[in-house]
mmCIF file of C-alpha atoms in Angstrom:
data_model
loop_
_atom_site.group_PDB
_atom_site.id
_atom_site.type_symbol
_atom_site.label_atom_id
_atom_site.label_comp_id
_atom_site.label_asym_id
_atom_site.label_seq_id
_atom_site.Cartn_x
_atom_site.Cartn_y
_atom_site.Cartn_z
ATOM 1 C CA MET W 1 -19.434 -9.439 18.709
ATOM 2 C CA GLU W 2 -21.479 -12.508 17.742
ATOM 3 C CA HIS W 3 -22.583 -12.315 14.117
ATOM 4 C CA THR W 4 -22.731 -14.446 10.988
ATOM 5 C CA PHE W 5 -22.554 -12.604 7.663
ATOM 6 C CA GLY W 6 -23.661 -13.758 4.245
ATOM 7 C CA GLY W 7 -25.238 -16.750 5.922
ATOM 8 C CA LYS W 8 -21.914 -18.541 6.397
ATOM 9 C CA TYR W 9 -19.118 -16.286 7.668
ATOM 10 C CA LYS W 10 -18.713 -16.015 11.431
ATOM 11 C CA ILE W 11 -16.841 -13.111 12.979
ATOM 12 C CA GLU W 12 -13.980 -13.868 15.374
ATOM 13 C CA GLU W 13 -11.537 -11.222 16.663
ATOM 14 C CA VAL W 14 -10.536 -7.733 15.560
ATOM 15 C CA ILE W 15 -7.250 -7.595 13.644
ATOM 16 C CA ALA W 16 -7.124 -3.942 12.511
ATOM 17 C CA ASN W 17 -8.797 -0.596 13.112
ATOM 18 C CA GLY W 18 -8.671 2.430 10.851
ATOM 19 C CA GLY W 19 -10.486 5.449 9.544
ATOM 20 C CA CYS W 20 -12.203 3.329 6.905
ATOM 21 C CA GLY W 21 -13.632 0.725 9.289
ATOM 22 C CA SER W 22 -12.587 -2.193 11.488
ATOM 23 C CA VAL W 23 -11.288 -5.468 10.122
ATOM 24 C CA TYR W 24 -12.007 -8.772 11.876
ATOM 25 C CA LEU W 25 -10.793 -12.318 11.466
ATOM 26 C CA GLY W 26 -13.656 -14.504 10.333
ATOM 27 C CA THR W 27 -14.250 -18.140 9.369
ATOM 28 C CA HIS W 28 -16.512 -19.978 6.944
ATOM 29 C CA THR W 29 -18.940 -21.864 9.213
ATOM 30 C CA VAL W 30 -18.815 -25.018 7.077
ATOM 31 C CA ALA W 31 -15.402 -25.123 5.360
ATOM 32 C CA GLY W 32 -13.502 -23.430 8.190
ATOM 33 C CA LYS W 33 -11.677 -21.139 5.755
ATOM 34 C CA GLU W 34 -10.362 -17.976 7.402
ATOM 35 C CA VAL W 35 -11.383 -14.625 5.883
ATOM 36 C CA ALA W 36 -11.122 -10.902 6.604
ATOM 37 C CA ILE W 37 -14.385 -9.159 7.507
ATOM 38 C CA LYS W 38 -14.499 -5.387 7.212
ATOM 39 C CA LEU W 39 -17.240 -3.549 9.094
ATOM 40 C CA GLN W 40 -18.338 0.065 9.183
ATOM 41 C CA PRO W 41 -21.466 1.646 10.652
ATOM 42 C CA THR W 42 -24.015 2.185 7.893
ATOM 43 C CA VAL W 43 -24.341 5.675 6.472
ATOM 44 C CA PRO W 44 -27.395 6.737 4.418
ATOM 45 C CA ARG W 45 -25.526 7.766 1.294
ATOM 46 C CA ASN W 46 -22.148 7.094 -0.280
ATOM 47 C CA SER W 47 -21.178 4.290 2.087
ATOM 48 C CA PRO W 48 -17.370 3.895 1.970
ATOM 49 C CA ILE W 49 -17.566 0.098 2.210
ATOM 50 C CA ARG W 50 -20.176 -0.141 -0.544
ATOM 51 C CA GLN W 51 -17.995 2.053 -2.747
ATOM 52 C CA GLU W 52 -14.895 0.037 -1.854
ATOM 53 C CA SER W 53 -16.612 -3.281 -2.598
ATOM 54 C CA LYS W 54 -17.547 -1.996 -6.058
ATOM 55 C CA ILE W 55 -13.894 -1.164 -6.687
ATOM 56 C CA TYR W 56 -12.724 -4.613 -5.564
ATOM 57 C CA LYS W 57 -15.248 -6.197 -7.938
ATOM 58 C CA THR W 58 -14.011 -3.976 -10.764
ATOM 59 C CA LEU W 59 -10.408 -5.010 -10.140
ATOM 60 C CA SER W 60 -10.947 -8.663 -9.165
ATOM 61 C CA GLY W 61 -9.215 -11.381 -11.161
ATOM 62 C CA SER W 62 -5.885 -9.630 -11.441
ATOM 63 C CA PRO W 63 -2.835 -10.868 -9.502
ATOM 64 C CA GLY W 64 -2.347 -8.872 -6.327
ATOM 65 C CA ILE W 65 -6.015 -7.916 -5.863
ATOM 66 C CA PRO W 66 -7.833 -9.773 -3.030
ATOM 67 C CA TRP W 67 -11.037 -11.665 -3.887
ATOM 68 C CA ILE W 68 -14.225 -10.239 -2.443
ATOM 69 C CA MET W 69 -16.533 -13.042 -1.284
ATOM 70 C CA TRP W 70 -19.540 -11.135 -0.042
ATOM 71 C CA SER W 71 -20.667 -7.592 0.642
ATOM 72 C CA GLY W 72 -23.861 -6.106 1.895
ATOM 73 C CA LYS W 73 -25.738 -4.563 4.814
ATOM 74 C CA HIS W 74 -26.129 -6.419 8.126
ATOM 75 C CA GLY W 75 -28.084 -4.664 10.869
ATOM 76 C CA ASP W 76 -26.396 -1.333 11.535
ATOM 77 C CA PHE W 77 -23.275 -2.223 9.577
ATOM 78 C CA ASP W 78 -22.032 -2.284 6.015
ATOM 79 C CA VAL W 79 -19.949 -5.435 5.546
ATOM 80 C CA MET W 80 -17.316 -6.662 3.102
ATOM 81 C CA ILE W 81 -15.707 -10.125 3.245
ATOM 82 C CA LEU W 82 -12.329 -10.661 1.565
ATOM 83 C CA ASP W 83 -9.508 -13.162 1.320
ATOM 84 C CA LEU W 84 -7.449 -13.242 4.496
ATOM 85 C CA LEU W 85 -3.907 -12.377 3.511
ATOM 86 C CA GLY W 86 -0.510 -12.208 5.193
ATOM 87 C CA PRO W 87 1.436 -9.436 6.905
ATOM 88 C CA SER W 88 1.818 -5.950 5.426
ATOM 89 C CA LEU W 89 5.072 -4.523 4.103
ATOM 90 C CA GLU W 90 5.079 -2.253 7.171
ATOM 91 C CA ASP W 91 4.868 -5.284 9.480
ATOM 92 C CA LEU W 92 7.646 -7.067 7.583
ATOM 93 C CA PHE W 93 9.804 -3.943 7.574
ATOM 94 C CA LYS W 94 9.591 -3.796 11.354
ATOM 95 C CA MET W 95 10.352 -7.525 11.550
ATOM 96 C CA CYS W 96 13.533 -6.864 9.534
ATOM 97 C CA ASN W 97 14.623 -4.126 11.998
ATOM 98 C CA LYS W 98 13.490 -1.366 9.625
ATOM 99 C CA HIS W 99 15.960 -2.206 6.891
ATOM 100 C CA PHE W 100 15.387 -3.859 3.530
ATOM 101 C CA SER W 101 18.230 -4.816 1.223
ATOM 102 C CA LEU W 102 18.485 -3.315 -2.230
ATOM 103 C CA LYS W 103 17.331 -6.644 -3.650
ATOM 104 C CA THR W 104 14.149 -6.711 -1.598
ATOM 105 C CA VAL W 105 13.347 -3.073 -2.456
ATOM 106 C CA LEU W 106 13.772 -3.821 -6.165
ATOM 107 C CA LEU W 107 11.529 -6.900 -5.896
ATOM 108 C CA ILE W 108 8.904 -4.743 -4.169
ATOM 109 C CA ALA W 109 9.231 -1.925 -6.722
ATOM 110 C CA ASP W 110 8.748 -4.314 -9.648
ATOM 111 C CA GLN W 111 5.480 -5.710 -8.304
ATOM 112 C CA LEU W 112 4.091 -2.422 -7.020
ATOM 113 C CA LEU W 113 4.673 -0.606 -10.301
ATOM 114 C CA GLU W 114 2.702 -3.400 -11.945
ATOM 115 C CA ARG W 115 -0.105 -3.131 -9.381
ATOM 116 C CA ILE W 116 -0.346 0.648 -9.641
ATOM 117 C CA GLU W 117 -0.327 0.515 -13.440
ATOM 118 C CA PHE W 118 -3.189 -1.982 -13.360
ATOM 119 C CA ILE W 119 -5.239 0.152 -10.976
ATOM 120 C CA HIS W 120 -4.661 3.187 -13.184
ATOM 121 C CA SER W 121 -5.635 1.185 -16.277
ATOM 122 C CA ARG W 122 -9.045 0.735 -14.647
ATOM 123 C CA ASP W 123 -9.445 4.536 -14.421
ATOM 124 C CA LEU W 124 -8.702 4.648 -10.662
ATOM 125 C CA VAL W 125 -6.126 6.271 -8.415
ATOM 126 C CA HIS W 126 -5.555 4.638 -5.017
ATOM 127 C CA ARG W 127 -4.797 7.880 -3.106
ATOM 128 C CA ASP W 128 -3.307 6.117 -0.051
ATOM 129 C CA VAL W 129 -0.163 4.331 -1.205
ATOM 130 C CA LYS W 130 1.769 3.357 1.923
ATOM 131 C CA PRO W 131 3.486 0.211 3.301
ATOM 132 C CA ALA W 132 0.487 -0.777 5.450
ATOM 133 C CA ASN W 133 -1.734 -1.011 2.354
ATOM 134 C CA PHE W 134 0.351 -3.683 0.640
ATOM 135 C CA VAL W 135 0.122 -7.184 2.096
ATOM 136 C CA MET W 136 1.664 -10.524 1.196
ATOM 137 C CA GLY W 137 -0.339 -13.450 -0.071
ATOM 138 C CA VAL W 138 -0.481 -16.814 1.660
ATOM 139 C CA GLY W 139 0.307 -20.382 0.648
ATOM 140 C CA LYS W 140 1.364 -20.705 -2.981
ATOM 141 C CA SER W 141 0.921 -16.943 -3.392
ATOM 142 C CA ALA W 142 3.088 -16.010 -0.405
ATOM 143 C CA CYS W 143 5.463 -13.976 -2.627
ATOM 144 C CA VAL W 144 2.703 -12.009 -4.309
ATOM 145 C CA ILE W 145 2.185 -8.468 -2.996
ATOM 146 C CA ASN W 146 -1.500 -7.493 -2.786
ATOM 147 C CA VAL W 147 -3.049 -4.028 -2.719
ATOM 148 C CA ILE W 148 -5.719 -3.392 -0.092
ATOM 149 C CA ASP W 149 -7.828 -0.577 1.327
ATOM 150 C CA PHE W 150 -9.512 1.185 -1.566
ATOM 151 C CA GLY W 151 -11.567 3.327 0.784
ATOM 152 C CA LEU W 152 -10.059 6.521 -0.623
ATOM 153 C CA ALA W 153 -9.731 5.365 -4.258
ATOM 154 C CA LYS W 154 -11.349 7.549 -6.887
ATOM 155 C CA LYS W 155 -11.915 7.699 -10.634
ATOM 156 C CA PHE W 156 -9.453 9.997 -12.360
ATOM 157 C CA ARG W 157 -11.170 9.746 -15.720
ATOM 158 C CA ASP W 158 -14.516 8.806 -17.224
ATOM 159 C CA PRO W 159 -14.296 5.160 -18.425
ATOM 160 C CA ARG W 160 -16.664 5.864 -21.320
ATOM 161 C CA THR W 161 -15.150 9.054 -22.697
ATOM 162 C CA THR W 162 -11.593 8.652 -21.201
ATOM 163 C CA MET W 163 -11.886 12.336 -20.232
ATOM 164 C CA HIS W 164 -9.530 13.176 -17.354
ATOM 165 C CA ILE W 165 -10.992 14.846 -14.265
ATOM 166 C CA PRO W 166 -10.354 18.607 -14.088
ATOM 167 C CA TYR W 167 -7.535 20.150 -12.086
ATOM 168 C CA GLN W 168 -8.885 21.378 -8.763
ATOM 169 C CA GLN W 169 -7.359 22.744 -5.592
ATOM 170 C CA ASP W 170 -9.157 22.896 -2.238
ATOM 171 C CA GLU W 171 -8.854 21.421 1.255
ATOM 172 C CA GLN W 172 -11.004 18.360 0.539
ATOM 173 C CA HIS W 173 -8.221 16.967 -1.668
ATOM 174 C CA ARG W 174 -5.822 16.456 1.280
ATOM 175 C CA VAL W 175 -6.382 12.720 1.487
ATOM 176 C CA GLY W 176 -4.299 9.694 2.445
ATOM 177 C CA THR W 177 -1.411 9.519 4.881
ATOM 178 C CA SER W 178 0.729 12.639 5.288
ATOM 179 C CA LEU W 179 3.958 10.613 5.728
ATOM 180 C CA PHE W 180 3.745 9.264 2.167
ATOM 181 C CA ALA W 181 1.432 11.787 0.484
ATOM 182 C CA SER W 182 2.668 13.633 -2.569
ATOM 183 C CA ILE W 183 3.562 17.331 -2.317
ATOM 184 C CA HIS W 184 0.655 18.110 -4.666
ATOM 185 C CA THR W 185 -1.682 16.412 -2.194
ATOM 186 C CA HIS W 186 -0.190 18.489 0.651
ATOM 187 C CA ASN W 187 -1.059 21.513 -1.456
ATOM 188 C CA SER W 188 -4.701 20.339 -1.648
ATOM 189 C CA ILE W 189 -4.522 19.531 -5.378
ATOM 190 C CA GLU W 190 -6.793 16.819 -6.767
ATOM 191 C CA CYS W 191 -4.964 13.462 -6.988
ATOM 192 C CA SER W 192 -4.018 11.882 -10.290
ATOM 193 C CA ARG W 193 -1.694 9.079 -11.438
ATOM 194 C CA ARG W 194 1.455 11.038 -10.635
ATOM 195 C CA ASP W 195 0.559 11.171 -6.942
ATOM 196 C CA ASP W 196 0.348 7.398 -6.466
ATOM 197 C CA LEU W 197 3.827 7.132 -7.982
ATOM 198 C CA GLU W 198 5.297 9.912 -5.854
ATOM 199 C CA SER W 199 3.955 8.113 -2.765
ATOM 200 C CA LEU W 200 5.611 4.935 -4.014
ATOM 201 C CA ALA W 201 8.889 6.820 -4.355
ATOM 202 C CA TYR W 202 8.711 7.854 -0.692
ATOM 203 C CA MET W 203 7.952 4.249 0.242
ATOM 204 C CA LEU W 204 10.980 2.858 -1.564
ATOM 205 C CA ILE W 205 13.277 5.520 -0.115
ATOM 206 C CA TYR W 206 11.854 4.753 3.349
ATOM 207 C CA PHE W 207 12.635 1.060 2.891
ATOM 208 C CA LEU W 208 16.214 1.763 1.862
ATOM 209 C CA ARG W 209 16.968 4.461 4.434
ATOM 210 C CA GLY W 210 14.960 3.052 7.309
ATOM 211 C CA ASN W 211 13.388 6.437 7.920
ATOM 212 C CA LEU W 212 12.188 9.662 6.333
ATOM 213 C CA PRO W 213 13.268 13.182 7.460
ATOM 214 C CA TRP W 214 9.695 14.113 8.373
ATOM 215 C CA ARG W 215 8.867 10.836 10.146
ATOM 216 C CA ARG W 216 8.303 12.244 13.635
ATOM 217 C CA LEU W 217 7.063 15.747 12.825
ATOM 218 C CA HIS W 218 3.718 16.768 14.353
ATOM 219 C CA GLY W 219 1.742 19.962 14.658
ATOM 220 C CA GLU W 220 -0.972 20.916 17.115
ATOM 221 C CA THR W 221 -3.670 20.134 14.538
ATOM 222 C CA VAL W 222 -3.974 17.705 11.649
ATOM 223 C CA ALA W 223 -3.815 20.600 9.166
ATOM 224 C CA GLU W 224 -0.667 21.950 10.828
ATOM 225 C CA THR W 225 0.959 18.493 10.701
ATOM 226 C CA TRP W 226 0.271 18.281 6.969
ATOM 227 C CA ASP W 227 1.852 21.728 6.472
ATOM 228 C CA ILE W 228 4.943 20.942 8.601
ATOM 229 C CA ILE W 229 5.560 17.670 6.758
ATOM 230 C CA ARG W 230 5.059 19.344 3.370
ATOM 231 C CA ASP W 231 7.599 22.038 4.258
ATOM 232 C CA LYS W 232 10.107 19.382 5.356
ATOM 233 C CA LYS W 233 9.577 17.447 2.115
ATOM 234 C CA LEU W 234 10.311 20.593 0.095
ATOM 235 C CA GLU W 235 13.300 21.487 2.299
ATOM 236 C CA THR W 236 14.919 18.048 1.924
ATOM 237 C CA GLU W 237 13.944 17.395 -1.700
ATOM 238 C CA GLN W 238 17.502 17.707 -3.036
ATOM 239 C CA LEU W 239 18.958 15.554 -0.244
ATOM 240 C CA LEU W 240 16.369 12.780 -0.106
ATOM 241 C CA THR W 241 18.162 10.323 -2.398
ATOM 242 C CA VAL W 242 21.777 11.258 -1.571
ATOM 243 C CA GLY W 243 23.773 8.075 -1.065
ATOM 244 C CA LEU W 244 21.202 5.872 -2.803
ATOM 245 C CA PRO W 245 21.648 4.375 -6.270
ATOM 246 C CA GLU W 246 20.968 7.088 -8.842
ATOM 247 C CA GLU W 247 17.975 5.171 -10.182
ATOM 248 C CA PHE W 248 15.997 6.154 -7.083
ATOM 249 C CA ASP W 249 16.851 9.800 -7.663
ATOM 250 C CA ILE W 250 15.726 9.473 -11.295
ATOM 251 C CA PHE W 251 12.500 7.796 -10.211
ATOM 252 C CA TYR W 252 11.710 10.406 -7.563
ATOM 253 C CA LYS W 253 12.463 13.349 -9.823
ATOM 254 C CA TYR W 254 10.438 11.774 -12.638
ATOM 255 C CA THR W 255 7.357 11.480 -10.408
ATOM 256 C CA ARG W 256 7.765 15.099 -9.308
ATOM 257 C CA SER W 257 8.044 16.264 -12.920
ATOM 258 C CA LEU W 258 4.784 14.721 -14.131
ATOM 259 C CA ASP W 259 1.932 17.050 -15.057
ATOM 260 C CA PHE W 260 -1.549 16.546 -13.640
ATOM 261 C CA ASP W 261 -2.927 14.481 -16.528
ATOM 262 C CA ASP W 262 0.304 12.831 -17.764
ATOM 263 C CA LEU W 263 0.388 9.128 -18.529
ATOM 264 C CA PRO W 264 3.370 7.706 -16.603
ATOM 265 C CA ASP W 265 5.913 5.468 -18.354
ATOM 266 C CA TYR W 266 5.389 2.400 -16.149
ATOM 267 C CA ASP W 267 7.449 0.073 -18.357
ATOM 268 C CA GLY W 268 10.306 2.551 -18.448
ATOM 269 C CA LEU W 269 10.291 2.791 -14.635
ATOM 270 C CA ARG W 270 10.287 -1.015 -14.224
ATOM 271 C CA ASN W 271 13.152 -1.256 -16.718
ATOM 272 C CA LEU W 272 15.031 1.470 -14.833
ATOM 273 C CA PHE W 273 15.044 -0.656 -11.680
ATOM 274 C CA ARG W 274 15.638 -3.909 -13.568
ATOM 275 C CA GLY W 275 18.721 -2.322 -15.059
ATOM 276 C CA LEU W 276 19.899 -1.521 -11.534
ATOM 277 C CA ALA W 277 19.344 -5.172 -10.586
ATOM 278 C CA VAL W 278 21.525 -6.282 -13.511
ATOM 279 C CA LYS W 279 24.316 -3.913 -12.403
ATOM 280 C CA HIS W 280 24.279 -5.513 -8.953
ATOM 281 C CA SER W 281 23.786 -9.090 -10.227
ATOM 282 C CA ILE W 282 20.439 -9.289 -8.431
ATOM 283 C CA ASP W 283 18.165 -12.163 -9.423
ATOM 284 C CA TYR W 284 14.410 -11.594 -9.370
ATOM 285 C CA ASP W 285 13.881 -14.906 -7.518
ATOM 286 C CA LEU W 286 11.301 -13.555 -5.000
ATOM 287 C CA LYS W 287 13.575 -14.341 -2.057
ATOM 288 C CA PHE W 288 12.666 -11.343 0.100
ATOM 289 C CA ASP W 289 14.642 -10.414 3.243
ATOM 290 C CA TRP W 290 11.867 -11.547 5.577
ATOM 291 C CA ILE W 291 12.028 -15.105 4.235
ATOM 292 C CA SER W 292 15.583 -15.586 5.487
ATOM 293 C CA THR W 293 14.720 -13.686 8.711
ATOM 294 C CA ARG W 294 11.874 -16.099 9.400
ATOM 295 C CA GLN W 295 14.112 -19.076 8.622
ATOM 296 C CA LYS W 296 16.742 -17.781 11.049
ATOM 297 C CA LYS W 297 14.156 -17.293 13.781
ATOM 298 C CA ALA W 298 12.762 -20.786 13.146
ATOM 299 C CA ARG W 299 16.265 -22.272 13.381
ATOM 300 C CA LYS W 300 16.874 -20.406 16.657
ATOM 301 C CA ARG W 301 13.617 -21.738 18.102
ATOM 302 C CA HIS W 302 14.504 -25.253 16.961
ATOM 303 C CA CYS W 303 18.027 -25.015 18.470
ATOM 304 C CA ALA W 304 16.624 -23.637 21.729
ATOM 305 C CA ALA W 305 14.130 -26.518 21.899
ATOM 306 C CA CYS W 306 16.887 -29.047 21.199
ATOM 307 C CA HIS W 307 19.095 -27.480 23.884
ATOM 308 C CA ALA W 308 16.277 -27.555 26.439
ATOM 309 C CA LYS W 309 15.564 -31.200 25.598
ATOM 310 C CA HIS W 310 19.275 -32.050 25.925
ATOM 311 C CA GLN W 311 19.512 -30.266 29.273
ATOM 312 C CA SER W 312 16.556 -32.191 30.632
ATOM 313 C CA THR W 313 18.055 -35.605 29.806
#
């Protein structure tokens, strides 16, 4: 695909495909800066990319929210151009052989609780909290976790009146990713703040355990898969955090206990995990597991190169 967007951003190669559009690597035609270009075929009304770009602009300026550089219509496509960031937490989890240490999980929890609180403070719920939608920064911000993909985000209250949306239950409210969706979402209940936090709880447990009991469950239809996974979540609810530090059990049960329009205690949850870090003498120094993994791989490559050079002399 040969296109230049916004007069100065040239598209290169595809780097991701999803239900909310394709993402391409792009470059600034003058400065050479690499960017992410998200494309989706234009729809007459309620364009997902146009809605998502509005959300990015609403949230921009806060740590952990990518900058949007340009958005608009180009031919048959709606386009959004963002900062190009690093790998997702899902990518890094796989790189670490699907195991994160307690320290890394606590570092992740601290930042993500802050990100989710900020999003909620702007009257929005993300509605698709999962490891693939959190990506690392680059350069000086390489240890900052960024939130991406607001294609399913929605207002949970009116910003003028602060009136919360009404409780509703129907099939259109089954949104997001079934692996990490809240049980309320499985039951087709409108999402609110509690659901983003319950999804985060599943994420953190996944990172500690390396798996979830419903990971490989599938039905013959999408709806059946959602039902099978929901039933497994309910069946294993009392066993999900067995063997983990009790703070994760407290966190999970807290998210499950929240009412539809409750204001979560974000500070209390961060302090819960920070207290666990103190108990284990964990320093919040932003030294994630993947940093040492990358260093080890770099050392191995260096040693292999040195060995090959030595053998050739």
